Amino acid sequence: MYCTHCKKLVSEKMAIRRNFCPYCGRKLHWYGLPEVNLSKPILQAILKRKNFLVKQRLQHIETFYFQENATEIPLLELQDALTINPNNAKAHFQLALFYLEKKRPDKAKESLMQVLRIEPMNSHAFFQLATIAIEEEQFEQALLYFDKVLEHEPDNLSARYNKAVAYYYRGDWERSLAEFRQIQVKEPENADVLDAIKEIVAKWN
């Protein structure tokens, strides 16, 4: 058996459940031949092939193993990418989305800050930070992040809508209404915007 990550041959006795590398925990590849009897060129040729049958057979075992050990295959893949290139902004961003899906906003914020370290004008990172700030009821911080998004993407209606929502929850109805009005100019039939405007106007009357 062979681990493509560690680039090591692993005997079946050492393998975890005979399917996973004892060094890194990743799936091992078995090609139906005793690896110790293969010459290096033949082994390399075998490793270049895609053995879909083996992959399909082990897929449910692999998923079970990583779930049981409280880890995730996508997480490992992203961490591998960042080990190769710590300045991979796309991998940092995908890692942030992974953490958000797993309800770990603190870890997501760390990854998003890494994105901004590499790409200071990345509006997607600012947008995600803003939405996290709203969920944490840090409305002032959310407004700053949304301003960063709109500074580079003034027609980003999603950012403007959420900025209006942040003003609303902060109790600044006048500015919230102004933001919703700007969206209404672009999308006069947007039902959510119309309902928000009606609600704010009703509060004033």
PDB file of C-alpha atoms in Angstrom:
ATOM      1  CA  MET A   1       0.000   0.000   0.000  1.00  0.00           C
ATOM      2  CA  TYR A   2       1.219   3.506  -0.778  1.00  0.00           C
ATOM      3  CA  CYS A   3       0.541   6.958   0.677  1.00  0.00           C
ATOM      4  CA  THR A   4       0.690   9.602  -2.056  1.00  0.00           C
ATOM      5  CA  HIS A   5       0.907  12.377   0.557  1.00  0.00           C
ATOM      6  CA  CYS A   6       3.817  10.973   2.590  1.00  0.00           C
ATOM      7  CA  LYS A   7       5.231   9.168  -0.476  1.00  0.00           C
ATOM      8  CA  LYS A   8       5.799   6.070   1.638  1.00  0.00           C
ATOM      9  CA  LEU A   9       5.094   2.389   1.257  1.00  0.00           C
ATOM     10  CA  VAL A  10       2.973   1.129   4.155  1.00  0.00           C
ATOM     11  CA  SER A  11       2.429  -2.509   5.068  1.00  0.00           C
ATOM     12  CA  GLU A  12      -1.111  -3.707   5.702  1.00  0.00           C
ATOM     13  CA  LYS A  13      -0.211  -4.422   9.328  1.00  0.00           C
ATOM     14  CA  MET A  14       0.809  -0.795   9.894  1.00  0.00           C
ATOM     15  CA  ALA A  15      -2.137   0.702   8.018  1.00  0.00           C
ATOM     16  CA  ILE A  16      -5.075   1.985  10.064  1.00  0.00           C
ATOM     17  CA  ARG A  17      -7.882  -0.447   9.287  1.00  0.00           C
ATOM     18  CA  ARG A  18      -5.772  -1.398   6.297  1.00  0.00           C
ATOM     19  CA  ASN A  19      -6.947   1.672   4.415  1.00  0.00           C
ATOM     20  CA  PHE A  20      -5.339   4.740   6.005  1.00  0.00           C
ATOM     21  CA  CYS A  21      -1.800   5.964   6.491  1.00  0.00           C
ATOM     22  CA  PRO A  22      -0.525   5.699  10.089  1.00  0.00           C
ATOM     23  CA  TYR A  23       1.554   8.878   9.585  1.00  0.00           C
ATOM     24  CA  CYS A  24      -0.992  11.350   8.152  1.00  0.00           C
ATOM     25  CA  GLY A  25      -4.346   9.529   8.330  1.00  0.00           C
ATOM     26  CA  ARG A  26      -5.044   9.864   4.619  1.00  0.00           C
ATOM     27  CA  LYS A  27      -6.333   7.131   2.341  1.00  0.00           C
ATOM     28  CA  LEU A  28      -3.786   4.592   1.146  1.00  0.00           C
ATOM     29  CA  HIS A  29      -3.776   3.271  -2.405  1.00  0.00           C
ATOM     30  CA  TRP A  30      -3.682  -0.448  -3.018  1.00  0.00           C
ATOM     31  CA  TYR A  31      -3.107  -1.733  -6.509  1.00  0.00           C
ATOM     32  CA  GLY A  32      -3.602  -5.446  -6.028  1.00  0.00           C
ATOM     33  CA  LEU A  33       0.114  -6.284  -6.075  1.00  0.00           C
ATOM     34  CA  PRO A  34       2.660  -6.721  -3.265  1.00  0.00           C
ATOM     35  CA  GLU A  35       4.525  -3.415  -3.469  1.00  0.00           C
ATOM     36  CA  VAL A  36       7.713  -4.884  -2.019  1.00  0.00           C
ATOM     37  CA  ASN A  37       8.098  -6.999  -5.167  1.00  0.00           C
ATOM     38  CA  LEU A  38       7.738  -4.058  -7.553  1.00  0.00           C
ATOM     39  CA  SER A  39      10.658  -2.175  -9.009  1.00  0.00           C
ATOM     40  CA  LYS A  40      10.573   1.598  -8.557  1.00  0.00           C
ATOM     41  CA  PRO A  41       9.796   2.376 -12.249  1.00  0.00           C
ATOM     42  CA  ILE A  42       6.905  -0.102 -12.270  1.00  0.00           C
ATOM     43  CA  LEU A  43       5.553   1.271  -8.989  1.00  0.00           C
ATOM     44  CA  GLN A  44       5.719   4.825 -10.346  1.00  0.00           C
ATOM     45  CA  ALA A  45       3.883   3.750 -13.498  1.00  0.00           C
ATOM     46  CA  ILE A  46       1.155   2.142 -11.402  1.00  0.00           C
ATOM     47  CA  LEU A  47       0.783   5.253  -9.251  1.00  0.00           C
ATOM     48  CA  LYS A  48       0.162   7.395 -12.326  1.00  0.00           C
ATOM     49  CA  ARG A  49      -2.980   5.440 -13.131  1.00  0.00           C
ATOM     50  CA  LYS A  50      -6.322   6.417 -11.642  1.00  0.00           C
ATOM     51  CA  ASN A  51      -7.783   3.353  -9.970  1.00  0.00           C
ATOM     52  CA  PHE A  52     -11.432   4.420  -9.730  1.00  0.00           C
ATOM     53  CA  LEU A  53     -12.618   1.000  -8.557  1.00  0.00           C
ATOM     54  CA  VAL A  54     -10.421   1.141  -5.488  1.00  0.00           C
ATOM     55  CA  LYS A  55     -11.459   4.738  -4.838  1.00  0.00           C
ATOM     56  CA  GLN A  56     -15.136   3.866  -5.147  1.00  0.00           C
ATOM     57  CA  ARG A  57     -14.774   0.820  -2.891  1.00  0.00           C
ATOM     58  CA  LEU A  58     -13.058   2.810  -0.149  1.00  0.00           C
ATOM     59  CA  GLN A  59     -15.116   6.003  -0.386  1.00  0.00           C
ATOM     60  CA  HIS A  60     -17.601   5.150   2.381  1.00  0.00           C
ATOM     61  CA  ILE A  61     -14.823   3.784   4.599  1.00  0.00           C
ATOM     62  CA  GLU A  62     -12.784   6.953   4.104  1.00  0.00           C
ATOM     63  CA  THR A  63     -15.691   9.217   5.014  1.00  0.00           C
ATOM     64  CA  PHE A  64     -16.482   7.140   8.091  1.00  0.00           C
ATOM     65  CA  TYR A  65     -12.888   7.212   9.258  1.00  0.00           C
ATOM     66  CA  PHE A  66     -12.498  10.985   9.036  1.00  0.00           C
ATOM     67  CA  GLN A  67     -15.880  11.656  10.634  1.00  0.00           C
ATOM     68  CA  GLU A  68     -15.046   9.302  13.489  1.00  0.00           C
ATOM     69  CA  ASN A  69     -11.782  11.107  14.099  1.00  0.00           C
ATOM     70  CA  ALA A  70     -13.412  14.569  14.138  1.00  0.00           C
ATOM     71  CA  THR A  71     -11.719  15.829  11.024  1.00  0.00           C
ATOM     72  CA  GLU A  72     -12.775  16.563   7.468  1.00  0.00           C
ATOM     73  CA  ILE A  73     -11.333  15.626   4.109  1.00  0.00           C
ATOM     74  CA  PRO A  74     -11.837  19.140   2.586  1.00  0.00           C
ATOM     75  CA  LEU A  75     -10.078  20.640   5.599  1.00  0.00           C
ATOM     76  CA  LEU A  76      -7.057  18.402   5.053  1.00  0.00           C
ATOM     77  CA  GLU A  77      -6.959  19.269   1.358  1.00  0.00           C
ATOM     78  CA  LEU A  78      -7.024  23.011   2.063  1.00  0.00           C
ATOM     79  CA  GLN A  79      -4.373  22.678   4.743  1.00  0.00           C
ATOM     80  CA  ASP A  80      -2.219  20.773   2.262  1.00  0.00           C
ATOM     81  CA  ALA A  81      -2.645  23.577  -0.282  1.00  0.00           C
ATOM     82  CA  LEU A  82      -1.590  26.159   2.295  1.00  0.00           C
ATOM     83  CA  THR A  83       1.393  24.072   3.327  1.00  0.00           C
ATOM     84  CA  ILE A  84       2.571  24.177  -0.272  1.00  0.00           C
ATOM     85  CA  ASN A  85       1.767  27.875  -0.669  1.00  0.00           C
ATOM     86  CA  PRO A  86       0.922  29.875   2.498  1.00  0.00           C
ATOM     87  CA  ASN A  87       0.013  32.851   0.295  1.00  0.00           C
ATOM     88  CA  ASN A  88      -2.755  31.030  -1.551  1.00  0.00           C
ATOM     89  CA  ALA A  89      -5.577  33.538  -1.012  1.00  0.00           C
ATOM     90  CA  LYS A  90      -8.155  31.295  -2.669  1.00  0.00           C
ATOM     91  CA  ALA A  91      -7.356  28.424  -0.290  1.00  0.00           C
ATOM     92  CA  HIS A  92      -7.569  30.760   2.731  1.00  0.00           C
ATOM     93  CA  PHE A  93     -10.966  31.990   1.523  1.00  0.00           C
ATOM     94  CA  GLN A  94     -12.286  28.461   0.931  1.00  0.00           C
ATOM     95  CA  LEU A  95     -11.023  27.525   4.389  1.00  0.00           C
ATOM     96  CA  ALA A  96     -12.991  30.448   5.833  1.00  0.00           C
ATOM     97  CA  LEU A  97     -16.160  29.243   4.080  1.00  0.00           C
ATOM     98  CA  PHE A  98     -15.512  25.763   5.448  1.00  0.00           C
ATOM     99  CA  TYR A  99     -15.277  27.129   9.003  1.00  0.00           C
ATOM    100  CA  LEU A 100     -18.433  29.194   8.512  1.00  0.00           C
ATOM    101  CA  GLU A 101     -20.291  26.082   7.420  1.00  0.00           C
ATOM    102  CA  LYS A 102     -19.066  24.350  10.566  1.00  0.00           C
ATOM    103  CA  LYS A 103     -20.235  27.268  12.753  1.00  0.00           C
ATOM    104  CA  ARG A 104     -16.708  28.338  13.719  1.00  0.00           C
ATOM    105  CA  PRO A 105     -16.699  32.106  13.054  1.00  0.00           C
ATOM    106  CA  ASP A 106     -13.483  32.765  14.995  1.00  0.00           C
ATOM    107  CA  LYS A 107     -11.522  30.411  12.761  1.00  0.00           C
ATOM    108  CA  ALA A 108     -13.269  31.833   9.709  1.00  0.00           C
ATOM    109  CA  LYS A 109     -12.210  35.357  10.679  1.00  0.00           C
ATOM    110  CA  GLU A 110      -8.604  34.227  11.023  1.00  0.00           C
ATOM    111  CA  SER A 111      -8.652  32.811   7.505  1.00  0.00           C
ATOM    112  CA  LEU A 112     -10.353  35.914   6.086  1.00  0.00           C
ATOM    113  CA  MET A 113      -7.708  38.115   7.679  1.00  0.00           C
ATOM    114  CA  GLN A 114      -5.095  36.012   5.920  1.00  0.00           C
ATOM    115  CA  VAL A 115      -6.902  36.680   2.635  1.00  0.00           C
ATOM    116  CA  LEU A 116      -6.733  40.419   3.281  1.00  0.00           C
ATOM    117  CA  ARG A 117      -3.066  40.153   4.203  1.00  0.00           C
ATOM    118  CA  ILE A 118      -2.426  38.717   0.743  1.00  0.00           C
ATOM    119  CA  GLU A 119      -5.099  40.702  -1.146  1.00  0.00           C
ATOM    120  CA  PRO A 120      -5.918  43.878   0.829  1.00  0.00           C
ATOM    121  CA  MET A 121      -8.721  44.858  -1.561  1.00  0.00           C
ATOM    122  CA  ASN A 122     -10.529  41.495  -1.610  1.00  0.00           C
ATOM    123  CA  SER A 123     -14.181  42.526  -1.393  1.00  0.00           C
ATOM    124  CA  HIS A 124     -15.391  38.944  -0.880  1.00  0.00           C
ATOM    125  CA  ALA A 125     -13.367  38.693   2.320  1.00  0.00           C
ATOM    126  CA  PHE A 126     -14.719  42.045   3.562  1.00  0.00           C
ATOM    127  CA  PHE A 127     -18.271  40.923   2.784  1.00  0.00           C
ATOM    128  CA  GLN A 128     -17.904  37.701   4.762  1.00  0.00           C
ATOM    129  CA  LEU A 129     -16.350  39.575   7.696  1.00  0.00           C
ATOM    130  CA  ALA A 130     -19.268  41.994   7.615  1.00  0.00           C
ATOM    131  CA  THR A 131     -21.869  39.230   7.713  1.00  0.00           C
ATOM    132  CA  ILE A 132     -20.057  37.610  10.652  1.00  0.00           C
ATOM    133  CA  ALA A 133     -20.053  40.969  12.449  1.00  0.00           C
ATOM    134  CA  ILE A 134     -23.825  41.313  11.948  1.00  0.00           C
ATOM    135  CA  GLU A 135     -24.413  37.841  13.371  1.00  0.00           C
ATOM    136  CA  GLU A 136     -22.288  38.812  16.368  1.00  0.00           C
ATOM    137  CA  GLU A 137     -24.258  42.090  16.660  1.00  0.00           C
ATOM    138  CA  GLN A 138     -21.138  44.160  16.043  1.00  0.00           C
ATOM    139  CA  PHE A 139     -22.978  46.564  13.780  1.00  0.00           C
ATOM    140  CA  GLU A 140     -20.371  49.328  13.749  1.00  0.00           C
ATOM    141  CA  GLN A 141     -17.731  46.871  12.571  1.00  0.00           C
ATOM    142  CA  ALA A 142     -20.120  45.429   9.993  1.00  0.00           C
ATOM    143  CA  LEU A 143     -20.759  48.899   8.562  1.00  0.00           C
ATOM    144  CA  LEU A 144     -17.018  49.504   8.181  1.00  0.00           C
ATOM    145  CA  TYR A 145     -16.602  46.234   6.305  1.00  0.00           C
ATOM    146  CA  PHE A 146     -19.587  46.919   4.042  1.00  0.00           C
ATOM    147  CA  ASP A 147     -18.137  50.351   3.261  1.00  0.00           C
ATOM    148  CA  LYS A 148     -14.944  48.601   2.130  1.00  0.00           C
ATOM    149  CA  VAL A 149     -16.967  46.395  -0.206  1.00  0.00           C
ATOM    150  CA  LEU A 150     -18.929  49.318  -1.641  1.00  0.00           C
ATOM    151  CA  GLU A 151     -15.782  51.374  -2.038  1.00  0.00           C
ATOM    152  CA  HIS A 152     -14.616  48.899  -4.673  1.00  0.00           C
ATOM    153  CA  GLU A 153     -18.013  47.628  -5.828  1.00  0.00           C
ATOM    154  CA  PRO A 154     -20.519  50.493  -5.575  1.00  0.00           C
ATOM    155  CA  ASP A 155     -23.165  48.465  -7.419  1.00  0.00           C
ATOM    156  CA  ASN A 156     -22.983  45.532  -5.024  1.00  0.00           C
ATOM    157  CA  LEU A 157     -26.639  45.550  -3.967  1.00  0.00           C
ATOM    158  CA  SER A 158     -26.201  42.629  -1.604  1.00  0.00           C
ATOM    159  CA  ALA A 159     -23.630  44.607   0.386  1.00  0.00           C
ATOM    160  CA  ARG A 160     -25.831  47.706   0.334  1.00  0.00           C
ATOM    161  CA  TYR A 161     -28.863  45.706   1.472  1.00  0.00           C
ATOM    162  CA  ASN A 162     -26.967  44.216   4.401  1.00  0.00           C
ATOM    163  CA  LYS A 163     -25.557  47.635   5.229  1.00  0.00           C
ATOM    164  CA  ALA A 164     -29.135  48.918   5.431  1.00  0.00           C
ATOM    165  CA  VAL A 165     -29.978  46.010   7.724  1.00  0.00           C
ATOM    166  CA  ALA A 166     -26.999  46.856   9.959  1.00  0.00           C
ATOM    167  CA  TYR A 167     -28.209  50.462  10.239  1.00  0.00           C
ATOM    168  CA  TYR A 168     -31.702  49.175  11.017  1.00  0.00           C
ATOM    169  CA  TYR A 169     -30.553  46.966  13.887  1.00  0.00           C
ATOM    170  CA  ARG A 170     -28.375  49.776  15.185  1.00  0.00           C
ATOM    171  CA  GLY A 171     -31.536  51.889  15.401  1.00  0.00           C
ATOM    172  CA  ASP A 172     -30.434  54.372  12.741  1.00  0.00           C
ATOM    173  CA  TRP A 173     -33.625  54.220  10.677  1.00  0.00           C
ATOM    174  CA  GLU A 174     -32.865  57.331   8.640  1.00  0.00           C
ATOM    175  CA  ARG A 175     -29.636  55.909   7.203  1.00  0.00           C
ATOM    176  CA  SER A 176     -31.206  52.489   6.828  1.00  0.00           C
ATOM    177  CA  LEU A 177     -34.022  54.005   4.773  1.00  0.00           C
ATOM    178  CA  ALA A 178     -31.516  55.945   2.656  1.00  0.00           C
ATOM    179  CA  GLU A 179     -29.669  52.716   1.791  1.00  0.00           C
ATOM    180  CA  PHE A 180     -32.880  50.905   0.941  1.00  0.00           C
ATOM    181  CA  ARG A 181     -33.919  53.849  -1.268  1.00  0.00           C
ATOM    182  CA  GLN A 182     -30.685  53.511  -3.237  1.00  0.00           C
ATOM    183  CA  ILE A 183     -31.443  49.865  -3.873  1.00  0.00           C
ATOM    184  CA  GLN A 184     -35.003  50.743  -4.874  1.00  0.00           C
ATOM    185  CA  VAL A 185     -33.639  52.945  -7.654  1.00  0.00           C
ATOM    186  CA  LYS A 186     -31.824  49.932  -9.116  1.00  0.00           C
ATOM    187  CA  GLU A 187     -34.524  47.357  -8.338  1.00  0.00           C
ATOM    188  CA  PRO A 188     -37.882  49.141  -8.051  1.00  0.00           C
ATOM    189  CA  GLU A 189     -39.823  45.873  -7.799  1.00  0.00           C
ATOM    190  CA  ASN A 190     -37.692  44.206  -5.131  1.00  0.00           C
ATOM    191  CA  ALA A 191     -40.310  42.960  -2.651  1.00  0.00           C
ATOM    192  CA  ASP A 192     -37.911  42.678   0.282  1.00  0.00           C
ATOM    193  CA  VAL A 193     -36.743  46.263  -0.192  1.00  0.00           C
ATOM    194  CA  LEU A 194     -40.295  47.576  -0.546  1.00  0.00           C
ATOM    195  CA  ASP A 195     -41.357  45.754   2.627  1.00  0.00           C
ATOM    196  CA  ALA A 196     -38.364  47.136   4.527  1.00  0.00           C
ATOM    197  CA  ILE A 197     -39.134  50.692   3.399  1.00  0.00           C
ATOM    198  CA  LYS A 198     -42.782  50.332   4.449  1.00  0.00           C
ATOM    199  CA  GLU A 199     -41.774  48.994   7.855  1.00  0.00           C
ATOM    200  CA  ILE A 200     -39.343  51.835   8.516  1.00  0.00           C
ATOM    201  CA  VAL A 201     -41.819  54.496   7.377  1.00  0.00           C
ATOM    202  CA  ALA A 202     -44.481  52.935   9.603  1.00  0.00           C
ATOM    203  CA  LYS A 203     -42.184  53.181  12.610  1.00  0.00           C
ATOM    204  CA  TRP A 204     -41.819  56.919  12.047  1.00  0.00           C
ATOM    205  CA  ASN A 205     -45.559  57.526  11.734  1.00  0.00           C
TER     206      ASN A 205
END
